[in-house]
Amino acid sequence: MMLNKGCKRLLGAALIALFVLYPGRHAQSEEMGDANLSPKDMIVRAWEAWGAKNYEKTFYWTDKCIGEYSEEAKKEQASLSDFPPTDIIDQYEALNAVGTSFFIQGEAYLSQGKIEEAKKAFGIAIKDYSFAQNWDPRGWYWSVKEKSQASIEKSEKKPDVAEEKSPKPTPGFKKRPSTTITLYDPGKEAIVDYKRYGYFKNVGTDKYAYIIKDQEGLSQAVGEAIHPNTSSVNWDPRYKKAKDEGRLEGNHWDFVNTDDLEANFYKWSSAPEPPGLRLFYIGLNLEKSGLLTQAIKAYYAIVVNFPKSVGWTYFRTPWYIAQVACDRIDFLLRHHPELEMEMIGAKVKIENGFDNDIANDRFIVTPGEIKKLNFFDKIKKTLFNVKRVKTGKVIKQIGDGKVDFVKYENGQWQLRVEGRPYIIKGVAYSPGKTGQSPDEGTMEDWMQADYNKNGKIDGPYDAWMDKNLNNTQDPDEKAVGDFQLLKEMGCNTIRLYHHASNKELLKELYQRYGIMVIMGDLLGAYTVGSGAGWYEGTDYANPEHKKNMLESVKKMVEEFKDEPYVLFWMLGNENNYGVANNAKRNPRVYYEFVNEAASMIKSMDRDHPVGICNGDLTFLDICSSLVPSVDIYGSNTYRGKYGFGASFWENVKDTWGKPVMITEYGCPAYMEGKSGKVAQEAQAEYLKNAWQDIAYNSAGSPGAGNSIGGMLFEWVDEWWKAYEPSVHDTKRNWSGPFPDGWNYEEWLGVCSQGDGKSSPFLRQLRKAYFTYKEMWNK
């Protein structure tokens, strides 16, 4: 999620346009090296040139792209009536590239103060290429039309005036009624005994199957809409009423995150999707309606009947539905003991499931069972959930310096600092001033910033709480500083993604506030430290790039290894996603290099462990086999309000076998069409469950026992993430497991900057801050 200054604006390709070539700006093609380039290649070079403020090359590449591909772009635009889905977006490469060309030209004109020329270029993108989209290296597509309009608005006001937009729904947002589900047919059994209606074959193998012998009996047992009872919805009078009211009109995907749970349930009951996927959303709506027993039946029906179901995320990565269904059941039963149920032995293991190729997956299925707790089970379960687990004695130790890890007899791991247990209560801290952006080269180093010229660093010492939310520093709102607020919150660690510039500041952070630092090197992510250009990207097989990165890591360790505040070293930041590097295309080479860097660190420093920051669990198996010198598996993971799921921790435990930390997790404090209060409550619930899951899987707790803590992303909203750094943007960034189904990158802070006019000093503390203050100080 975090990007460094080296990440120039919106690299990639994907949008629309058409234009005439501007005379007098053309360099000779032989000087530019433009042979056999695709539209995407041209746009990458245009972004590169624009980031370097080389306007001649910027216009050369954009004019060339427009000239060669505008006719094709027109045809692609004419073929669309809406934005194409992400899985086929590459089919519209010309449209995306030409549209992006006009956007880049508009930005280049703005940078030179040529306002009217900028508006003209933006206007063409808006008018003629409304379905163009651009790939952002942060991980999503954005609309060229929307960003062009935002840039026009920016050009019509002072660029240094911060302004917070009133939350407005995106165009086309449809408000639906708020309803819950009333079941017409809840089924005859609260816990379905599947053995009564069929039999299980090849349990615990990839040949598993459940064979139904009594379909009518099973249909009566499970109830409405749950497999194999797919027809009873048609007899539900509320279904007929919703249909007559027109509430079921539209695409089923448009219903997923609405409050009309009744219409959502009916729509998904007959959705033209694979049955496992359909059942998942049926279960989700039942759960949201408070019908937890019925929701568990829906989720468990996936495990029994469709354990090999696969869905796809926004980023076209596999989503293993049965594993998630098991996680949901586990979560619901843990958090609702009043249900008096227990799931025993259910597990869906996917061999070869850590890449994006589902063709090589092998599903090892054990459906287990769900049973009703008897009197003695309830007593045992209550005691088990209340008391901590006995770990036994230490049987293994990693490291023998100031910071180490120990493994206990029960297989659980614990991080220690000077022999004392330490769980990471971390916050990603990078306070930026509104109106500044690394995309535009204007973001100043927060470790050096002193805008009020009082000799103190602004955010850490001069931040103040806007208690009454009036965006004004009242007499009783004295400066308290972020470091003090972090301490009061219970934070004991911050993460620095790439080195640091103020050692004295970090010493005081540790000595006065008791907060340690995870010191990182991006290891070529976003090309930082490798010396590569954006369009070529870091190549982990390139000797020159490797030399540069090792020198960067060596410099970091030499400079900070004796500092008391360093907790451990962290290499990379989700490099496996392949943003401006080739780790995704050649993971073995990447992880071999990670091990080389980790081995070098250990030859220099025996006091601190080494971690790797991966994106979720992608390539976990390859990583595990190639990085023996790495001690900690770090995962940037955004999995929803249920935490990370038992399958996450078990997958890491089975494959990695060493400690794991969540290097990023977070949730926006914005929801489309909802009040700020509702959005803050949803953010607080999401983050609360995330921390409870981290703690539940730490040493001495009932879970997997391999968690050493987590890093909350993030401290304060960053206004530059959606490209207009003077505007607190409410545009959707990417679809995912968030309160309204979308991430809003500029709203991830547990603190707000208000209307932005008192940045970088003002802090409005959100509900999540106080939720964590309570949890972390117990």
PDB file of C-alpha atoms in Angstrom, residues 7-228:
ATOM      1  CA  CYS A   7       7.060   5.848  -7.534  1.00  0.00           C
ATOM      2  CA  LYS A   8       6.231   8.263 -10.323  1.00  0.00           C
ATOM      3  CA  ARG A   9       2.642   8.949 -11.061  1.00  0.00           C
ATOM      4  CA  LEU A  10       0.307   6.192 -12.226  1.00  0.00           C
ATOM      5  CA  LEU A  11       2.755   4.097 -14.221  1.00  0.00           C
ATOM      6  CA  GLY A  12       1.352   1.347 -16.360  1.00  0.00           C
ATOM      7  CA  ALA A  13      -1.178   1.713 -19.106  1.00  0.00           C
ATOM      8  CA  ALA A  14      -4.915   1.653 -19.664  1.00  0.00           C
ATOM      9  CA  LEU A  15      -7.126   4.429 -21.022  1.00  0.00           C
ATOM     10  CA  ILE A  16      -8.677   6.273 -23.994  1.00  0.00           C
ATOM     11  CA  ALA A  17      -8.427   9.247 -26.310  1.00  0.00           C
ATOM     12  CA  LEU A  18      -7.928  10.871 -29.696  1.00  0.00           C
ATOM     13  CA  PHE A  19      -6.148  14.042 -30.663  1.00  0.00           C
ATOM     14  CA  VAL A  20      -4.288  15.899 -33.369  1.00  0.00           C
ATOM     15  CA  LEU A  21      -0.499  16.097 -33.192  1.00  0.00           C
ATOM     16  CA  TYR A  22       0.831  19.344 -31.848  1.00  0.00           C
ATOM     17  CA  PRO A  23       3.363  20.858 -34.259  1.00  0.00           C
ATOM     18  CA  GLY A  24       6.841  21.863 -33.185  1.00  0.00           C
ATOM     19  CA  ARG A  25       7.290  19.388 -30.318  1.00  0.00           C
ATOM     20  CA  HIS A  26       8.616  16.309 -32.087  1.00  0.00           C
ATOM     21  CA  ALA A  27      12.016  14.816 -31.459  1.00  0.00           C
ATOM     22  CA  GLN A  28      13.448  12.453 -34.030  1.00  0.00           C
ATOM     23  CA  SER A  29      12.319   8.875 -33.550  1.00  0.00           C
ATOM     24  CA  GLU A  30      15.793   7.511 -33.882  1.00  0.00           C
ATOM     25  CA  GLU A  31      16.776   9.569 -30.839  1.00  0.00           C
ATOM     26  CA  MET A  32      13.931   8.097 -28.804  1.00  0.00           C
ATOM     27  CA  GLY A  33      14.422   4.389 -29.585  1.00  0.00           C
ATOM     28  CA  ASP A  34      10.783   3.747 -30.467  1.00  0.00           C
ATOM     29  CA  ALA A  35      11.007   0.633 -32.632  1.00  0.00           C
ATOM     30  CA  ASN A  36       8.186  -1.915 -32.285  1.00  0.00           C
ATOM     31  CA  LEU A  37       6.636  -0.423 -29.168  1.00  0.00           C
ATOM     32  CA  SER A  38       3.125  -1.269 -27.991  1.00  0.00           C
ATOM     33  CA  PRO A  39       0.686   1.412 -26.794  1.00  0.00           C
ATOM     34  CA  LYS A  40       1.465   0.363 -23.234  1.00  0.00           C
ATOM     35  CA  ASP A  41       5.207   0.760 -23.815  1.00  0.00           C
ATOM     36  CA  MET A  42       4.687   4.274 -25.137  1.00  0.00           C
ATOM     37  CA  ILE A  43       2.588   5.268 -22.133  1.00  0.00           C
ATOM     38  CA  VAL A  44       5.161   3.894 -19.706  1.00  0.00           C
ATOM     39  CA  ARG A  45       7.807   6.041 -21.395  1.00  0.00           C
ATOM     40  CA  ALA A  46       5.496   9.030 -21.341  1.00  0.00           C
ATOM     41  CA  TRP A  47       4.945   8.659 -17.588  1.00  0.00           C
ATOM     42  CA  GLU A  48       8.684   8.272 -17.111  1.00  0.00           C
ATOM     43  CA  ALA A  49       9.368  11.441 -19.071  1.00  0.00           C
ATOM     44  CA  TRP A  50       6.641  13.385 -17.288  1.00  0.00           C
ATOM     45  CA  GLY A  51       7.963  12.294 -13.879  1.00  0.00           C
ATOM     46  CA  ALA A  52      11.395  13.592 -14.880  1.00  0.00           C
ATOM     47  CA  LYS A  53       9.787  16.848 -16.141  1.00  0.00           C
ATOM     48  CA  ASN A  54      11.199  16.181 -19.597  1.00  0.00           C
ATOM     49  CA  TYR A  55       8.314  17.739 -21.510  1.00  0.00           C
ATOM     50  CA  GLU A  56       9.822  17.205 -24.951  1.00  0.00           C
ATOM     51  CA  LYS A  57       9.875  13.449 -24.471  1.00  0.00           C
ATOM     52  CA  THR A  58       6.504  13.552 -22.707  1.00  0.00           C
ATOM     53  CA  PHE A  59       4.821  15.063 -25.739  1.00  0.00           C
ATOM     54  CA  TYR A  60       6.822  12.971 -28.153  1.00  0.00           C
ATOM     55  CA  TRP A  61       5.545   9.696 -26.690  1.00  0.00           C
ATOM     56  CA  THR A  62       1.971  10.831 -26.134  1.00  0.00           C
ATOM     57  CA  ASP A  63       1.708  12.342 -29.641  1.00  0.00           C
ATOM     58  CA  LYS A  64       3.144   9.177 -31.123  1.00  0.00           C
ATOM     59  CA  CYS A  65       0.654   7.004 -29.230  1.00  0.00           C
ATOM     60  CA  ILE A  66      -2.252   9.215 -30.300  1.00  0.00           C
ATOM     61  CA  GLY A  67      -1.100   9.297 -33.895  1.00  0.00           C
ATOM     62  CA  GLU A  68      -0.650   5.540 -34.220  1.00  0.00           C
ATOM     63  CA  TYR A  69      -3.558   4.244 -32.164  1.00  0.00           C
ATOM     64  CA  SER A  70      -6.336   6.846 -32.127  1.00  0.00           C
ATOM     65  CA  GLU A  71      -8.380   5.135 -34.841  1.00  0.00           C
ATOM     66  CA  GLU A  72      -8.252   1.828 -32.987  1.00  0.00           C
ATOM     67  CA  ALA A  73      -9.065   3.632 -29.740  1.00  0.00           C
ATOM     68  CA  LYS A  74     -12.171   5.186 -31.335  1.00  0.00           C
ATOM     69  CA  LYS A  75     -13.453   1.756 -32.319  1.00  0.00           C
ATOM     70  CA  GLU A  76     -12.868   0.338 -28.860  1.00  0.00           C
ATOM     71  CA  GLN A  77     -14.656   3.297 -27.260  1.00  0.00           C
ATOM     72  CA  ALA A  78     -17.627   2.908 -29.607  1.00  0.00           C
ATOM     73  CA  SER A  79     -17.952  -0.773 -28.712  1.00  0.00           C
ATOM     74  CA  LEU A  80     -18.505  -0.032 -25.018  1.00  0.00           C
ATOM     75  CA  SER A  81     -21.501   1.153 -23.035  1.00  0.00           C
ATOM     76  CA  ASP A  82     -19.689   1.005 -19.673  1.00  0.00           C
ATOM     77  CA  PHE A  83     -16.233   0.323 -18.249  1.00  0.00           C
ATOM     78  CA  PRO A  84     -15.037  -3.167 -19.173  1.00  0.00           C
ATOM     79  CA  PRO A  85     -14.336  -5.549 -16.264  1.00  0.00           C
ATOM     80  CA  THR A  86     -10.725  -5.895 -15.146  1.00  0.00           C
ATOM     81  CA  ASP A  87     -10.338  -9.427 -16.489  1.00  0.00           C
ATOM     82  CA  ILE A  88     -10.745  -8.237 -20.113  1.00  0.00           C
ATOM     83  CA  ILE A  89      -9.322  -4.744 -19.800  1.00  0.00           C
ATOM     84  CA  ASP A  90      -6.225  -5.672 -21.797  1.00  0.00           C
ATOM     85  CA  GLN A  91      -8.483  -6.016 -24.829  1.00  0.00           C
ATOM     86  CA  TYR A  92      -8.834  -2.220 -24.791  1.00  0.00           C
ATOM     87  CA  GLU A  93      -5.148  -1.348 -24.758  1.00  0.00           C
ATOM     88  CA  ALA A  94      -5.377   1.289 -27.500  1.00  0.00           C
ATOM     89  CA  LEU A  95      -8.315   3.036 -25.882  1.00  0.00           C
ATOM     90  CA  ASN A  96      -6.615   3.104 -22.514  1.00  0.00           C
ATOM     91  CA  ALA A  97      -3.280   4.291 -23.899  1.00  0.00           C
ATOM     92  CA  VAL A  98      -4.702   7.059 -26.085  1.00  0.00           C
ATOM     93  CA  GLY A  99      -6.937   8.335 -23.308  1.00  0.00           C
ATOM     94  CA  THR A 100      -4.042   8.296 -20.904  1.00  0.00           C
ATOM     95  CA  SER A 101      -1.951  10.196 -23.462  1.00  0.00           C
ATOM     96  CA  PHE A 102      -4.348  13.133 -23.314  1.00  0.00           C
ATOM     97  CA  PHE A 103      -4.390  13.018 -19.537  1.00  0.00           C
ATOM     98  CA  ILE A 104      -0.591  13.073 -19.375  1.00  0.00           C
ATOM     99  CA  GLN A 105      -0.492  15.978 -21.816  1.00  0.00           C
ATOM    100  CA  GLY A 106      -2.944  17.871 -19.635  1.00  0.00           C
ATOM    101  CA  GLU A 107      -0.797  17.261 -16.581  1.00  0.00           C
ATOM    102  CA  ALA A 108       2.323  18.338 -18.456  1.00  0.00           C
ATOM    103  CA  TYR A 109       0.624  21.575 -19.496  1.00  0.00           C
ATOM    104  CA  LEU A 110      -0.494  22.198 -15.902  1.00  0.00           C
ATOM    105  CA  SER A 111       3.056  21.725 -14.688  1.00  0.00           C
ATOM    106  CA  GLN A 112       4.126  24.485 -17.094  1.00  0.00           C
ATOM    107  CA  GLY A 113       1.293  26.834 -16.142  1.00  0.00           C
ATOM    108  CA  LYS A 114      -0.461  26.470 -19.524  1.00  0.00           C
ATOM    109  CA  ILE A 115      -3.971  26.254 -18.149  1.00  0.00           C
ATOM    110  CA  GLU A 116      -6.038  26.575 -21.335  1.00  0.00           C
ATOM    111  CA  GLU A 117      -3.952  23.979 -23.184  1.00  0.00           C
ATOM    112  CA  ALA A 118      -4.325  21.660 -20.184  1.00  0.00           C
ATOM    113  CA  LYS A 119      -8.102  22.056 -20.160  1.00  0.00           C
ATOM    114  CA  LYS A 120      -8.250  21.295 -23.865  1.00  0.00           C
ATOM    115  CA  ALA A 121      -6.334  18.024 -23.460  1.00  0.00           C
ATOM    116  CA  PHE A 122      -8.358  16.991 -20.408  1.00  0.00           C
ATOM    117  CA  GLY A 123     -11.560  17.902 -22.243  1.00  0.00           C
ATOM    118  CA  ILE A 124     -10.790  15.504 -25.094  1.00  0.00           C
ATOM    119  CA  ALA A 125     -10.195  12.672 -22.640  1.00  0.00           C
ATOM    120  CA  ILE A 126     -13.503  13.452 -20.919  1.00  0.00           C
ATOM    121  CA  LYS A 127     -15.595  13.909 -24.054  1.00  0.00           C
ATOM    122  CA  ASP A 128     -14.206  11.328 -26.445  1.00  0.00           C
ATOM    123  CA  TYR A 129     -12.724   8.579 -24.252  1.00  0.00           C
ATOM    124  CA  SER A 130     -15.036   8.281 -21.274  1.00  0.00           C
ATOM    125  CA  PHE A 131     -14.366   4.554 -20.745  1.00  0.00           C
ATOM    126  CA  ALA A 132     -10.587   4.783 -20.697  1.00  0.00           C
ATOM    127  CA  GLN A 133      -8.874   3.431 -17.594  1.00  0.00           C
ATOM    128  CA  ASN A 134      -5.306   3.541 -16.341  1.00  0.00           C
ATOM    129  CA  TRP A 135      -3.458   0.981 -14.236  1.00  0.00           C
ATOM    130  CA  ASP A 136      -2.013   2.388 -11.054  1.00  0.00           C
ATOM    131  CA  PRO A 137       1.047   0.627  -9.623  1.00  0.00           C
ATOM    132  CA  ARG A 138      -0.585   0.819  -6.207  1.00  0.00           C
ATOM    133  CA  GLY A 139      -2.854  -1.914  -7.509  1.00  0.00           C
ATOM    134  CA  TRP A 140      -6.017  -0.657  -9.193  1.00  0.00           C
ATOM    135  CA  TYR A 141      -7.485   0.923 -12.312  1.00  0.00           C
ATOM    136  CA  TRP A 142      -8.765   4.479 -12.358  1.00  0.00           C
ATOM    137  CA  SER A 143     -10.974   6.409 -14.735  1.00  0.00           C
ATOM    138  CA  VAL A 144      -9.144   8.867 -16.983  1.00  0.00           C
ATOM    139  CA  LYS A 145     -12.339  10.865 -17.305  1.00  0.00           C
ATOM    140  CA  GLU A 146     -12.711  11.289 -13.534  1.00  0.00           C
ATOM    141  CA  LYS A 147      -9.087  12.245 -13.003  1.00  0.00           C
ATOM    142  CA  SER A 148      -9.172  14.647 -15.937  1.00  0.00           C
ATOM    143  CA  GLN A 149     -12.199  16.371 -14.430  1.00  0.00           C
ATOM    144  CA  ALA A 150     -10.463  16.563 -11.047  1.00  0.00           C
ATOM    145  CA  SER A 151      -7.412  18.129 -12.688  1.00  0.00           C
ATOM    146  CA  ILE A 152      -9.594  20.726 -14.414  1.00  0.00           C
ATOM    147  CA  GLU A 153     -11.130  21.597 -11.057  1.00  0.00           C
ATOM    148  CA  LYS A 154      -7.654  21.833  -9.543  1.00  0.00           C
ATOM    149  CA  SER A 155      -6.566  24.231 -12.283  1.00  0.00           C
ATOM    150  CA  GLU A 156      -9.421  26.587 -11.452  1.00  0.00           C
ATOM    151  CA  LYS A 157      -8.400  27.222  -7.847  1.00  0.00           C
ATOM    152  CA  LYS A 158      -5.232  27.960  -5.952  1.00  0.00           C
ATOM    153  CA  PRO A 159      -3.169  24.760  -5.786  1.00  0.00           C
ATOM    154  CA  ASP A 160      -2.076  25.406  -2.213  1.00  0.00           C
ATOM    155  CA  VAL A 161      -5.571  25.711  -0.759  1.00  0.00           C
ATOM    156  CA  ALA A 162      -6.695  22.512   0.906  1.00  0.00           C
ATOM    157  CA  GLU A 163     -10.339  21.641   0.613  1.00  0.00           C
ATOM    158  CA  GLU A 164     -12.261  18.661   1.891  1.00  0.00           C
ATOM    159  CA  LYS A 165     -15.083  17.504  -0.329  1.00  0.00           C
ATOM    160  CA  SER A 166     -18.414  16.698   1.210  1.00  0.00           C
ATOM    161  CA  PRO A 167     -18.873  12.980   0.810  1.00  0.00           C
ATOM    162  CA  LYS A 168     -20.849  12.494  -2.384  1.00  0.00           C
ATOM    163  CA  PRO A 169     -21.804   9.157  -3.898  1.00  0.00           C
ATOM    164  CA  THR A 170     -20.181   8.308  -7.202  1.00  0.00           C
ATOM    165  CA  PRO A 171     -22.281   8.892 -10.326  1.00  0.00           C
ATOM    166  CA  GLY A 172     -24.833   6.132 -10.795  1.00  0.00           C
ATOM    167  CA  PHE A 173     -24.987   5.295  -7.082  1.00  0.00           C
ATOM    168  CA  LYS A 174     -28.429   3.824  -6.352  1.00  0.00           C
ATOM    169  CA  LYS A 175     -29.795   3.999  -2.849  1.00  0.00           C
ATOM    170  CA  ARG A 176     -31.846   0.949  -1.908  1.00  0.00           C
ATOM    171  CA  PRO A 177     -34.154   0.337   1.054  1.00  0.00           C
ATOM    172  CA  SER A 178     -32.734  -1.234   4.200  1.00  0.00           C
ATOM    173  CA  THR A 179     -34.251  -4.667   4.806  1.00  0.00           C
ATOM    174  CA  THR A 180     -33.491  -7.962   6.506  1.00  0.00           C
ATOM    175  CA  ILE A 181     -34.437 -11.501   5.512  1.00  0.00           C
ATOM    176  CA  THR A 182     -37.501 -13.284   6.844  1.00  0.00           C
ATOM    177  CA  LEU A 183     -37.207 -16.931   5.836  1.00  0.00           C
ATOM    178  CA  TYR A 184     -40.192 -18.653   4.306  1.00  0.00           C
ATOM    179  CA  ASP A 185     -38.564 -22.070   4.736  1.00  0.00           C
ATOM    180  CA  PRO A 186     -35.759 -22.264   7.371  1.00  0.00           C
ATOM    181  CA  GLY A 187     -35.413 -26.026   7.000  1.00  0.00           C
ATOM    182  CA  LYS A 188     -36.111 -28.806   9.485  1.00  0.00           C
ATOM    183  CA  GLU A 189     -32.603 -29.154  10.943  1.00  0.00           C
ATOM    184  CA  ALA A 190     -30.499 -26.472  12.636  1.00  0.00           C
ATOM    185  CA  ILE A 191     -27.453 -28.686  12.165  1.00  0.00           C
ATOM    186  CA  VAL A 192     -27.729 -30.839   9.077  1.00  0.00           C
ATOM    187  CA  ASP A 193     -26.695 -34.473   9.438  1.00  0.00           C
ATOM    188  CA  TYR A 194     -25.362 -35.056   5.942  1.00  0.00           C
ATOM    189  CA  LYS A 195     -24.793 -38.761   6.615  1.00  0.00           C
ATOM    190  CA  ARG A 196     -28.557 -39.261   6.753  1.00  0.00           C
ATOM    191  CA  TYR A 197     -29.008 -38.068   3.188  1.00  0.00           C
ATOM    192  CA  GLY A 198     -25.925 -39.384   1.405  1.00  0.00           C
ATOM    193  CA  TYR A 199     -22.368 -40.547   1.908  1.00  0.00           C
ATOM    194  CA  PHE A 200     -18.813 -39.190   1.753  1.00  0.00           C
ATOM    195  CA  LYS A 201     -16.204 -40.661  -0.598  1.00  0.00           C
ATOM    196  CA  ASN A 202     -12.410 -40.427  -0.407  1.00  0.00           C
ATOM    197  CA  VAL A 203     -12.305 -38.085   2.587  1.00  0.00           C
ATOM    198  CA  GLY A 204      -8.883 -36.494   3.081  1.00  0.00           C
ATOM    199  CA  THR A 205      -7.886 -36.853  -0.575  1.00  0.00           C
ATOM    200  CA  ASP A 206      -8.185 -34.892  -3.787  1.00  0.00           C
ATOM    201  CA  LYS A 207     -10.825 -37.386  -4.955  1.00  0.00           C
ATOM    202  CA  TYR A 208     -13.304 -36.319  -2.270  1.00  0.00           C
ATOM    203  CA  ALA A 209     -17.018 -36.200  -3.135  1.00  0.00           C
ATOM    204  CA  TYR A 210     -20.345 -36.096  -1.328  1.00  0.00           C
ATOM    205  CA  ILE A 211     -23.014 -38.261  -2.964  1.00  0.00           C
ATOM    206  CA  ILE A 212     -26.637 -37.309  -2.243  1.00  0.00           C
ATOM    207  CA  LYS A 213     -28.982 -40.273  -1.905  1.00  0.00           C
ATOM    208  CA  ASP A 214     -32.081 -38.508  -0.550  1.00  0.00           C
ATOM    209  CA  GLN A 215     -32.339 -35.139  -2.287  1.00  0.00           C
ATOM    210  CA  GLU A 216     -35.855 -34.421  -1.083  1.00  0.00           C
ATOM    211  CA  GLY A 217     -34.939 -35.120   2.523  1.00  0.00           C
ATOM    212  CA  LEU A 218     -31.803 -32.995   2.343  1.00  0.00           C
ATOM    213  CA  SER A 219     -33.754 -30.141   0.729  1.00  0.00           C
ATOM    214  CA  GLN A 220     -36.241 -30.194   3.590  1.00  0.00           C
ATOM    215  CA  ALA A 221     -33.392 -30.245   6.122  1.00  0.00           C
ATOM    216  CA  VAL A 222     -31.345 -27.301   4.777  1.00  0.00           C
ATOM    217  CA  GLY A 223     -34.152 -24.882   3.951  1.00  0.00           C
ATOM    218  CA  GLU A 224     -34.664 -22.084   1.507  1.00  0.00           C
ATOM    219  CA  ALA A 225     -32.014 -21.389  -1.167  1.00  0.00           C
ATOM    220  CA  ILE A 226     -29.403 -23.745   0.312  1.00  0.00           C
ATOM    221  CA  HIS A 227     -28.230 -26.571  -1.942  1.00  0.00           C
ATOM    222  CA  PRO A 228     -29.997 -28.688  -3.087  1.00  0.00           C
TER     223      PRO A 228
END
